Coordinates of C-alpha atoms and ligand atoms in Angstrom, one line a residue:
X95 CA -4.7 -22.2 -19.4
X96 CA -5.9 -18.7 -18.9
X97 CA -7.8 -20.2 -15.5
X98 CA -4.3 -20.5 -14.1
X99 CA -4.5 -16.9 -13.8
X100 CA -7.9 -16.9 -11.4
X101 CA -6.0 -17.1 -8.2
X102 CA -4.6 -13.4 -8.9
X103 CA -7.8 -12.1 -8.7
X104 CA -9.8 -11.2 -6.0
X105 CA -11.6 -14.1 -3.7
X106 CA -14.8 -13.9 -5.0
X107 CA -13.7 -14.2 -8.8
X108 CA -15.7 -17.0 -11.2
X109 CA -15.8 -17.5 -14.2
X110 CA -19.9 -17.8 -15.3
X111 CA -21.5 -20.0 -17.6
X112 CA -20.8 -17.9 -21.0
X113 CA -17.3 -17.7 -19.9
X114 CA -17.1 -14.3 -18.9
X115 CA -15.2 -12.4 -16.0
X116 CA -17.1 -12.5 -12.5
X117 CA -16.6 -9.7 -9.7
X118 CA -18.4 -9.5 -6.4
X119 CA -21.1 -11.7 -7.9
X120 CA -21.7 -9.1 -10.9
X121 CA -20.2 -9.6 -14.8
X122 CA -17.4 -7.2 -15.9
X123 CA -19.2 -6.7 -18.9
X124 CA -22.4 -5.5 -17.1
X125 CA -20.0 -3.0 -15.0
X126 CA -18.3 -2.2 -18.1
X127 CA -21.5 -1.0 -19.7
X128 CA -22.7 0.9 -16.3
X129 CA -19.9 2.5 -15.6
X130 CA -17.2 3.3 -18.7
X131 CA -13.6 1.8 -18.8
X132 CA -11.1 2.3 -17.3
X133 CA -12.5 1.3 -14.7
X134 CA -11.0 0.4 -11.2
X135 CA -13.0 -2.2 -8.6
X136 CA -12.7 -3.4 -5.1
X137 CA -13.5 -6.6 -3.9
X138 CA -15.4 -6.3 -0.6
X139 CA -15.2 -9.6 0.4
X140 CA -11.6 -9.4 -0.2
X141 CA -10.8 -6.2 1.7
X142 CA -12.8 -7.1 4.6
X143 CA -10.6 -11.1 4.2
X144 CA -7.8 -9.0 4.4
X145 CA -8.3 -6.9 7.2
X146 CA -9.9 -9.6 9.2
X147 CA -7.0 -12.1 8.1
X148 CA -4.3 -9.9 9.0
X149 CA -5.8 -9.3 12.7
X150 CA -6.7 -12.8 12.7
X151 CA -2.8 -14.3 12.1
X152 CA -1.1 -11.9 14.5
X153 CA -3.1 -12.0 17.6
X154 CA -3.6 -15.5 17.5
X155 CA 0.0 -15.5 18.1
X156 CA 0.8 -12.3 19.9
X157 CA -1.2 -10.9 23.1
X158 CA -1.4 -7.1 22.0
X159 CA -1.4 -6.3 18.1
X160 CA -2.3 -3.2 16.5
X161 CA -3.1 -3.5 12.3
X162 CA -2.4 0.2 11.1
X163 CA -3.1 0.2 7.2
X164 CA -1.0 2.4 5.1
X165 CA -3.2 4.8 3.6
X166 CA -1.0 5.4 1.0
X167 CA -1.4 2.1 -0.9
X168 CA -5.1 3.4 -1.4
X169 CA -7.0 5.2 0.5
X170 CA -10.6 7.0 0.1
X171 CA -13.4 8.1 3.1
X172 CA -15.5 5.3 2.6
X173 CA -12.7 2.6 2.7
X174 CA -11.0 4.7 6.1
X175 CA -14.3 3.9 7.6
X176 CA -14.7 0.5 5.9
X177 CA -11.5 0.0 8.1
X178 CA -12.5 1.9 10.9
X179 CA -15.6 -0.4 10.9
X180 CA -13.1 -3.2 10.9
X181 CA -11.0 -2.8 14.0
X182 CA -7.6 -0.8 12.2
X183 CA -5.6 1.3 12.3
X184 CA -4.1 4.0 10.1
X185 CA -0.9 5.4 8.8
X186 CA -0.7 8.3 7.2
X187 CA 1.7 10.3 5.8
X188 CA 0.1 13.4 5.1
X189 CA -2.3 16.7 6.0
X190 CA -4.1 15.0 3.1
X191 CA -4.3 11.9 4.4
X192 CA -4.9 13.4 7.9
X193 CA -8.2 15.2 5.7
X194 CA -9.6 12.0 4.4
X195 CA -9.1 10.3 7.5
X196 CA -10.5 13.0 9.7
X197 CA -13.4 14.0 7.3
X198 CA -14.5 10.2 7.0
X199 CA -15.1 10.4 10.5
X200 CA -11.9 7.5 11.9
X201 CA -11.0 7.5 15.3
X202 CA -8.0 9.7 15.7
X203 CA -6.1 7.8 18.2
X204 CA -5.7 4.5 15.6
X205 CA -4.0 7.3 13.5
X206 CA -0.5 6.9 12.8
X207 CA 1.2 9.7 11.6
X208 CA 4.7 9.5 9.4
X209 CA 6.4 10.7 6.7
X210 CA 10.3 12.2 6.7
X211 CA 9.4 15.9 5.6
X212 CA 5.9 16.6 7.5
X213 CA 5.3 20.4 7.4
X214 CA 4.8 22.4 10.6
X215 CA 0.8 22.8 9.2
X216 CA 0.7 19.1 8.2
X217 CA 1.6 18.2 12.2
X218 CA -0.5 21.5 13.6
X219 CA -3.3 19.5 12.2
X220 CA -3.0 16.2 13.2
X221 CA -1.8 17.7 16.5
X222 CA -5.6 19.7 17.3
X223 CA -7.5 16.4 15.6
X224 CA -5.6 14.1 18.2
X225 CA -3.5 11.9 16.3
X226 CA -2.8 8.7 18.3
X227 CA 1.4 8.3 16.8
X228 CA 3.4 10.5 15.5
X229 CA 6.5 8.7 14.1
X230 CA 9.0 11.0 13.9
X231 CA 11.7 10.5 11.2
X232 CA 14.1 13.2 11.8
X233 CA 15.7 16.1 13.8
X234 CA 14.0 19.1 12.4
X235 CA 10.4 17.2 12.8
X236 CA 11.6 16.0 16.6
X237 CA 12.6 20.0 17.3
X238 CA 9.6 21.4 15.1
X239 CA 7.1 18.8 16.6
X240 CA 8.1 19.6 20.4
X241 CA 7.8 23.4 19.9
X242 CA 4.2 23.2 18.1
X243 CA 3.2 20.3 20.8
X244 CA 3.9 22.4 23.6
X245 CA 1.8 25.9 22.0
X246 CA -1.0 23.2 21.7
X247 CA -0.8 22.1 25.1
X248 CA -0.1 18.9 24.8
X249 CA 2.7 16.1 25.7
X250 CA 2.2 13.6 22.4
X251 CA 3.2 10.2 21.9
X252 CA 6.0 9.4 19.6
X253 CA 7.7 6.7 17.9
X254 CA 11.3 7.1 16.3
X255 CA 11.4 5.8 13.1
X256 CA 15.3 4.6 12.8
X257 CA 16.7 2.8 10.3
X258 CA 18.4 -0.4 11.0
X259 CA 20.7 -0.8 7.6
X260 CA 18.3 -4.0 6.7
X261 CA 18.0 -4.9 2.4
X262 CA 15.1 -6.5 2.4
X263 CA 15.5 -7.1 -1.4
X264 CA 13.7 -5.3 -3.0
X265 CA 13.7 -2.6 -6.1
X266 CA 16.3 -0.1 -4.9
X267 CA 12.6 3.0 -5.3
X268 CA 11.0 1.0 -2.4
X269 CA 14.2 0.1 -0.1
X270 CA 13.8 1.8 2.3
X271 CA 15.7 0.7 5.9
X272 CA 19.0 0.7 4.3
X273 CA 21.9 3.3 5.4
X274 CA 21.2 5.7 2.4
X275 CA 18.1 6.2 2.8
X276 CA 16.2 9.3 2.7
X277 CA 13.4 7.9 5.6
X278 CA 14.7 7.6 9.8
X279 CA 17.2 7.8 12.0
X280 CA 20.4 5.6 11.3
X281 CA 21.9 3.1 13.8
X282 CA 24.8 2.7 11.7
X283 CA 26.1 6.7 12.0
X284 CA 25.2 6.8 15.6
X285 CA 22.1 9.8 15.3
X286 CA 19.4 7.2 16.1
X287 CA 20.7 7.0 19.3
X288 CA 21.4 11.4 19.5
X289 CA 17.8 11.1 18.3
X290 CA 16.5 9.2 20.4
X291 CA 18.5 11.3 23.4
X292 CA 16.9 14.4 22.2
X293 CA 13.8 12.9 21.9
X294 CA 14.1 11.6 25.8
X295 CA 14.6 15.5 26.7
X296 CA 12.0 17.1 24.4
X297 CA 9.7 18.2 27.5
X298 CA 6.5 17.7 25.0
X299 CA 6.7 14.7 23.7
X300 CA 6.9 11.1 25.2
X301 CA 8.4 8.4 23.4
X302 CA 7.1 5.0 23.7
X303 CA 8.9 3.2 20.8
X304 CA 10.5 2.3 17.9
X305 CA 9.3 2.1 14.0
X306 CA 11.4 1.0 11.3
X307 CA 10.0 0.0 7.9
X308 CA 12.4 -1.7 5.0
X309 CA 10.7 -1.8 2.0
X310 CA 8.2 -3.1 0.0
X311 CA 7.8 -6.2 -0.9
X312 CA 9.1 -8.3 0.8
X313 CA 9.3 -12.2 0.0
X314 CA 11.2 -13.2 3.1
X315 CA 11.1 -13.3 6.1
X316 CA 14.5 -13.2 7.2
X317 CA 15.0 -8.9 6.0
X318 CA 12.6 -8.8 8.7
X319 CA 13.7 -11.4 11.9
X320 CA 17.0 -9.1 11.3
X321 CA 15.7 -5.5 11.3
X322 CA 13.4 -6.8 14.7
X323 CA 17.0 -7.9 16.3
X324 CA 18.6 -5.3 15.6
X325 CA 16.3 -2.9 16.4
X326 CA 15.8 -4.2 19.8
X327 CA 18.9 -4.4 20.2
X328 CA 19.3 -1.0 19.9
X329 CA 15.7 -0.7 21.9
X330 CA 17.8 -2.1 25.1
X331 CA 20.8 0.4 25.1
X332 CA 18.6 2.8 24.9
X333 CA 16.8 1.7 28.1
X334 CA 19.9 1.0 30.0
X335 CA 22.0 3.9 28.8
X336 CA 18.5 7.2 28.0
X337 CA 15.7 4.9 30.6
X338 CA 13.7 4.8 27.5
X339 CA 10.5 2.6 28.1
X340 CA 9.4 0.4 25.0
X341 CA 5.7 0.3 24.9
X342 CA 5.5 0.1 21.0
X343 CA 7.3 -1.8 18.1
X344 CA 6.5 -1.7 14.8
X345 CA 8.5 -3.4 11.8
X346 CA 6.4 -1.5 9.2
X347 CA 4.8 -2.9 6.1
X348 CA 6.2 -4.3 3.0
X349 CA 4.1 -7.8 2.9
X350 CA 4.1 -9.0 -0.8
X351 CA 1.2 -10.3 -2.4
X352 CA 0.9 -12.4 -5.6
X353 CA 0.9 -10.2 -9.3
X354 CA 1.7 -13.3 -11.5
X355 CA 0.8 -16.8 -11.7
X356 CA 4.9 -17.8 -11.4
X357 CA 5.6 -15.3 -7.8
X358 CA 3.4 -16.8 -5.3
X359 CA 3.6 -14.7 -1.9
X360 CA 3.7 -15.8 1.8
X361 CA 0.6 -16.5 3.5
X362 CA 0.0 -13.6 6.3
X363 CA 0.7 -16.5 8.8
X364 CA 4.3 -17.2 7.1
X365 CA 4.6 -13.4 8.0
X366 CA 2.8 -13.3 11.3
X367 CA 5.0 -16.7 12.4
X368 CA 8.3 -14.8 11.8
X369 CA 8.2 -11.9 12.9
X370 CA 5.6 -12.4 16.2
X371 CA 8.7 -15.7 17.0
X372 CA 11.8 -13.0 16.3
X373 CA 9.6 -10.4 18.7
X374 CA 9.2 -13.2 21.3
X375 CA 13.3 -14.0 20.6
X376 CA 14.5 -10.9 21.1
X377 CA 12.2 -9.4 24.5
X378 CA 13.6 -12.5 26.0
X379 CA 17.3 -11.9 24.8
X380 CA 17.4 -8.6 26.1
X381 CA 15.0 -8.7 29.3
X382 CA 11.3 -6.8 27.5
X383 CA 8.1 -7.7 28.5
X384 CA 6.3 -7.7 25.0
X385 CA 6.2 -4.6 24.3
X386 CA 2.3 -3.8 21.7
X387 CA 3.3 -5.0 18.0
X388 CA 2.0 -2.6 15.3
X389 CA 2.9 -3.7 11.7
X390 CA 1.6 -1.6 8.9
X391 CA 0.2 -3.7 5.9
X392 CA -0.9 -1.4 2.8
X393 CA -0.3 -3.1 -0.3
X394 CA -1.5 -6.6 1.7
X395 CA -4.8 -5.6 2.5
X396 CA -6.1 -3.6 -1.1
X397 CA -3.6 -5.0 -3.7
X398 CA -5.3 -8.8 -4.2
X399 CA -9.0 -6.4 -4.5
X400 CA -8.6 -4.9 -7.0
X401 CA -8.8 -5.4 -10.5
X402 CA -8.5 -3.2 -13.5
X403 CA -11.4 -3.0 -16.4
X404 CA -9.9 -1.5 -19.8
X405 CA -11.6 -1.5 -23.8
X406 CA -9.3 -2.5 -26.2
X407 CA -8.9 0.3 -28.8
X408 CA -6.0 0.4 -31.6
X409 CA -4.1 -3.2 -32.8
X410 CA -0.9 -2.5 -34.1
X411 CA 1.0 -5.7 -35.8
X412 CA 4.6 -5.3 -36.3
X413 CA 4.8 -8.4 -37.9
X414 CA 8.1 -10.8 -36.7
X415 CA 8.8 -7.7 -34.2
X416 CA 5.2 -7.4 -31.5
X417 CA 1.5 -7.1 -31.8
X418 CA 0.6 -4.2 -29.6
X419 CA -3.0 -4.0 -28.0
X420 CA -3.6 -0.5 -27.1
X421 CA -5.9 -0.1 -23.8
X422 CA -7.8 3.3 -22.8
X423 CA -6.0 3.9 -19.4
X424 CA -2.1 2.9 -19.1
X425 CA 1.0 4.7 -17.4
X426 CA -1.7 7.2 -15.7
X427 CA -3.4 5.2 -13.6
X428 CA -1.0 2.7 -13.2
X429 CA 2.5 4.4 -13.3
X430 CA 4.1 0.9 -11.7
X431 CA 5.2 -1.3 -14.8
X432 CA 7.0 2.3 -15.7
X433 CA 8.7 3.2 -12.8
X434 CA 9.6 -0.2 -11.1
X435 CA 9.0 -2.6 -14.1
X436 CA 6.4 -4.3 -12.1
X437 CA 4.5 -7.5 -13.8
X438 CA 0.9 -8.2 -14.1
X439 CA -1.3 -11.1 -15.3
X440 CA -4.0 -10.1 -17.8
X441 CA -7.6 -11.5 -18.5
X442 CA -9.7 -11.3 -21.6
X443 CA -13.2 -10.4 -19.7
X444 CA -15.4 -11.1 -22.0
X445 CA -13.6 -15.2 -23.2
X446 CA -11.7 -16.2 -20.2
X447 CA -10.7 -19.6 -21.3
X448 CA -9.9 -19.8 -24.8
X449 CA -7.9 -22.4 -27.0
X450 CA -6.9 -19.9 -29.6
X451 CA -4.1 -17.8 -28.1
X452 CA -1.3 -15.2 -29.0
X453 CA 1.5 -13.0 -27.8
X454 CA 0.7 -9.6 -26.8
X455 CA 2.1 -6.7 -25.7
X456 CA -1.0 -4.5 -23.5
X457 CA -0.3 -1.2 -23.8
X458 CA -1.2 2.3 -23.1
X459 CA -3.2 5.8 -24.7
X460 CA -0.4 7.7 -23.2
X461 CA 2.0 9.9 -25.3
X462 CA 5.4 7.7 -23.9
X463 CA 7.0 5.2 -25.8
X464 CA 7.1 3.8 -21.6
X465 CA 3.7 3.3 -21.3
X466 CA 3.2 -0.4 -21.2
X467 CA 0.8 -1.8 -18.3
X468 CA 2.1 -5.6 -19.9
X469 CA 5.0 -6.8 -22.7
X470 CA 4.7 -9.8 -24.4
X471 CA 1.6 -11.6 -22.4
X472 CA -0.5 -14.2 -23.3
X473 CA -3.5 -13.4 -23.8
X474 CA -6.8 -15.0 -26.2
X475 CA -7.3 -13.4 -29.4
X476 CA -8.3 -10.1 -29.2
X477 CA -9.9 -7.7 -31.2
X478 CA -11.3 -3.8 -30.7
X479 CA -13.7 -3.4 -27.8
X480 CA -12.5 -6.4 -25.8
X481 CA -12.5 -5.7 -21.8
X482 CA -8.9 -6.5 -20.9
X483 CA -8.9 -7.1 -17.0
X484 CA -5.9 -6.8 -15.1
X485 CA -5.9 -7.9 -11.5
X486 CA -3.8 -6.9 -8.4
X487 CA -5.0 -3.1 -9.1
X488 CA -5.9 -2.2 -5.8
X489 CA -2.6 -0.8 -4.7
X490 CA -0.5 2.0 -5.5
X491 CA -2.2 2.5 -8.8
X492 CA -5.2 5.0 -8.0
X493 CA -3.0 6.9 -5.4
X494 CA -0.4 7.0 -8.0
X495 CA -2.7 8.4 -10.7
X496 CA -2.1 11.2 -12.9
X497 CA -3.6 13.4 -15.5
X498 CA -1.1 13.1 -17.9
X499 CA -2.1 13.7 -21.2
X500 CA -5.5 15.3 -19.3
X501 CA -6.9 12.4 -19.1
X502 CA -9.5 12.5 -16.2
X503 CA -8.5 9.5 -13.9
X504 CA -10.7 6.7 -13.7
X505 CA -13.5 6.0 -11.1
X506 CA -14.0 3.5 -8.3
X507 CA -16.8 0.9 -8.2
X508 CA -17.0 -1.7 -4.5
X509 CA -18.8 -4.6 -5.3
X510 CA -20.1 -7.0 -3.6
X511 CA -22.8 -10.2 -3.9
X512 CA -23.7 -9.2 -6.9
X513 CA -24.2 -5.5 -6.2
X514 CA -21.7 -2.3 -7.4
X515 CA -21.9 1.0 -6.1
X516 CA -19.4 4.1 -7.0
X517 CA -16.8 4.8 -4.5
X518 CA -15.1 7.7 -6.6
X519 CA -17.2 9.0 -9.7
X520 CA -15.3 9.3 -12.7
X521 CA -12.8 12.6 -12.6
X522 CA -14.2 15.0 -15.8
X523 CA -12.7 17.4 -18.2
X524 CA -13.8 19.7 -16.1
X525 CA -12.9 19.1 -12.9
X526 CA -8.9 19.2 -14.4
X527 CA -9.9 22.3 -15.8
X528 CA -11.6 24.0 -13.2
X529 CA -7.7 24.0 -11.6
X530 CA -6.9 27.0 -14.6
X531 CA -7.1 30.5 -12.9
X532 CA -8.5 31.9 -17.1
Ligands
LIG880 N1 4.4 1.6 6.4 C1 5.4 2.4 5.8 C2 6.4 3.5 6.9 C3 6.0 3.2 4.2 O1 6.9 3.8 4.1 C4 4.8 1.5 3.7 C5 5.0 1.9 2.6 O2 5.4 2.8 1.5 C6 4.2 0.7 4.1 C7 3.9 1.4 5.6 C8 3.6 -0.1 3.3 O3 4.0 -0.6 2.3 P1 3.4 -2.4 2.4 O4 2.4 -1.4 1.3 O5 4.3 -2.6 0.9 O6 2.7 -3.0 2.8

């Protein structure tokens, strides 16, 4: 029965003849012996496969597509280099993400700079480096960016982020395209129209299109189709009233992945079909040539590629109530269950299949009752020292990790074809204490 969970793991997952979990051709136990736990393992074949699947599925249906990876899902320099090799663009939201991309040698022309509160230093960094597009999110930024671009002697290409008023039916913490959102210019209030007017008048900015991001993860196609229709209707009005040229259009990211066996995600082809179809239709309705289509998958590129490995420590059984299995990580490296109520699957890496099973709750080591990674999951009988593998951990775990309780953050390993290489070393207590002025 536990094998049913394998499709949630990276595409190279295997179970060897000893019933051990194998990732990228390396047994999980060998990885743990070499690198310790907690450990985040990324499968290179899955990462590269997802990049080419997005490019392939969208390009097969639309002539001009840019796939811009949303770095917030996970970013470090080796990964930025891999993305550049795969031909993706990069969506960044802070000076820090700009700096990582720059240091990795990522082509600046393929970078989109987002964010609802970009500071002057961050904008200057982006302008000086020559980022391809800045996605303007508010009136203050519009004014500031026009001044800074002028000071740098530039005319900066920008997209305006609009808030189309479409509810994508995600957790309310990850819903962004509705009217009551800190992101973007609202269509319903008339602010988007005002922003467009100001942006077109700004002498150092060149408006090349529109952007929206509805939320994440979106399991249905309808919100994308609605968002595109509403956005393109707005584009037509802006063309007719203000002479805007639509060279690029982005319906954002938010493509779902499968976290649990009972919640499969739509294939990339379904999103590609719906989005390109809706955009073609809207172009026909409103009399536009096809603009460049920019999409921003984050989770769907990295999510499935990542597996978190933990060692079992304390086990606490409360008779008739619950059995807690504590691991050596938790909310410090994966906050998603605590803040979004996210569900995950798990396997015991050293005994994937088993006749015996029990219902347990996997909790972390942090000093919070809410530090629960998986509430109520069937597992083989576990004992101290077993390795628990949690799949679909590639997105929004490490980037949101903290040093709560002064626990160092885990390392990241890249596996491929039987080889494992360190992508980020384990943080040390000295790294953390080194920040103190003492
Ligand atoms: N684009 C923007 C503007 C976002 O805010 C986000 C996520 O918050 C994304 C893309 C990526 O979303 P996902 O990782 O679900 O694809």
